[in-house]
Amino acid sequence: MPRPRSYFWVLIIPLVLFAAWLGARSLNTHALWIDEIYSIYESGGSYFGPLSPFDIAVRVSASSTWSPVYNFTLAAWGAVTGWSPVAGRALSWLFGLLSIAMIYRLARAMMPKDRQFALFAAVFISGSAFYLNYLHELRGYTLHILIGCTAAALYWHALRRPGRALYYGLILML
């Protein structure tokens, strides 16, 4: 007999929409600050580029302690959407919203019988003023949360059901 379908995940939709609204309010309210300008500079954006991926990696290694993953992503994003502050901040905003959904999925996978645990994890991260502040920063903070949650979810699934695809995805995330 098949398991009855659960639609408990529908509760996460208003939560993500509320976080999206809170983050989107500030996408264009502040001027670029120096770290955001460094992100654009390291990515070869606006009048600092364009740069090849190798040049981005060299520039990031010379002036930053971060990995160049965010800068590669920002360079591709900027090539498509442009280099306005709103467009650049929207990338972090989208990563932040995906992170909330990923935290929900990770908590749901770790505690499949306790649905409230996953909802609490999503409420906790999306209600954090510290996290919501970084939803509109042109920096890689939200991408690091997304990568960390994705790596943890892949690791959890690889422990439960080993498979090559999970291992390759885990290697890619690390």
Short mmCIF file of C-alpha atoms in Angstrom, two decimals, residues 111-173:
data_model
loop_
_atom_site.label_atom_id
_atom_site.label_comp_id
_atom_site.label_asym_id
_atom_site.label_seq_id
_atom_site.Cartn_x
_atom_site.Cartn_y
_atom_site.Cartn_z
CA MET A 111 14.46 13.98 10.52
CA PRO A 112 11.87 12.45 8.17
CA LYS A 113 9.35 11.67 10.92
CA ASP A 114 9.46 15.11 12.53
CA ARG A 115 8.10 17.60 10.00
CA GLN A 116 8.12 20.45 12.48
CA PHE A 117 11.91 20.19 12.76
CA ALA A 118 12.37 21.09 9.09
CA LEU A 119 9.88 23.92 9.32
CA PHE A 120 11.62 25.25 12.44
CA ALA A 121 14.99 25.15 10.65
CA ALA A 122 13.59 27.17 7.76
CA VAL A 123 11.87 29.62 10.10
CA PHE A 124 15.08 29.99 12.09
CA ILE A 125 17.24 30.90 9.09
CA SER A 126 14.66 33.04 7.29
CA GLY A 127 13.79 34.91 10.47
CA SER A 128 17.37 35.70 11.34
CA ALA A 129 18.06 39.41 11.02
CA PHE A 130 21.73 38.63 10.45
CA TYR A 131 20.93 36.34 7.53
CA LEU A 132 18.31 38.66 6.05
CA ASN A 133 20.88 41.46 6.07
CA TYR A 134 23.11 39.42 3.77
CA LEU A 135 20.32 38.68 1.31
CA HIS A 136 20.97 42.05 -0.31
CA GLU A 137 24.77 42.17 -0.17
CA LEU A 138 26.75 41.82 -3.38
CA ARG A 139 29.00 39.25 -1.68
CA GLY A 140 29.22 35.47 -1.58
CA TYR A 141 27.81 34.89 1.91
CA THR A 142 24.54 33.34 0.80
CA LEU A 143 26.30 31.21 -1.82
CA HIS A 144 28.49 29.72 0.91
CA ILE A 145 25.41 28.83 2.94
CA LEU A 146 23.86 27.21 -0.14
CA ILE A 147 27.01 25.23 -0.95
CA GLY A 148 27.38 24.12 2.68
CA CYS A 149 23.76 22.96 2.93
CA THR A 150 23.95 21.20 -0.42
CA ALA A 151 27.16 19.43 0.57
CA ALA A 152 25.62 18.36 3.88
CA ALA A 153 22.50 17.07 2.12
CA LEU A 154 24.56 15.14 -0.42
CA TYR A 155 26.68 13.67 2.35
CA TRP A 156 23.60 12.65 4.31
CA HIS A 157 22.08 10.96 1.26
CA ALA A 158 25.40 9.29 0.40
CA LEU A 159 25.46 7.77 3.88
CA ARG A 160 21.94 6.42 3.42
CA ARG A 161 22.04 5.31 -0.24
CA PRO A 162 25.57 5.25 -1.66
CA GLY A 163 25.88 5.99 -5.34
CA ARG A 164 28.33 7.47 -7.79
CA ALA A 165 26.17 10.45 -8.66
CA LEU A 166 26.01 11.45 -4.98
CA TYR A 167 29.75 11.05 -4.62
CA TYR A 168 30.46 13.16 -7.69
CA GLY A 169 28.06 15.84 -6.48
CA LEU A 170 29.69 15.82 -3.06
CA ILE A 171 33.15 16.19 -4.58
CA LEU A 172 31.88 19.07 -6.71
CA MET A 173 30.44 20.83 -3.64
#
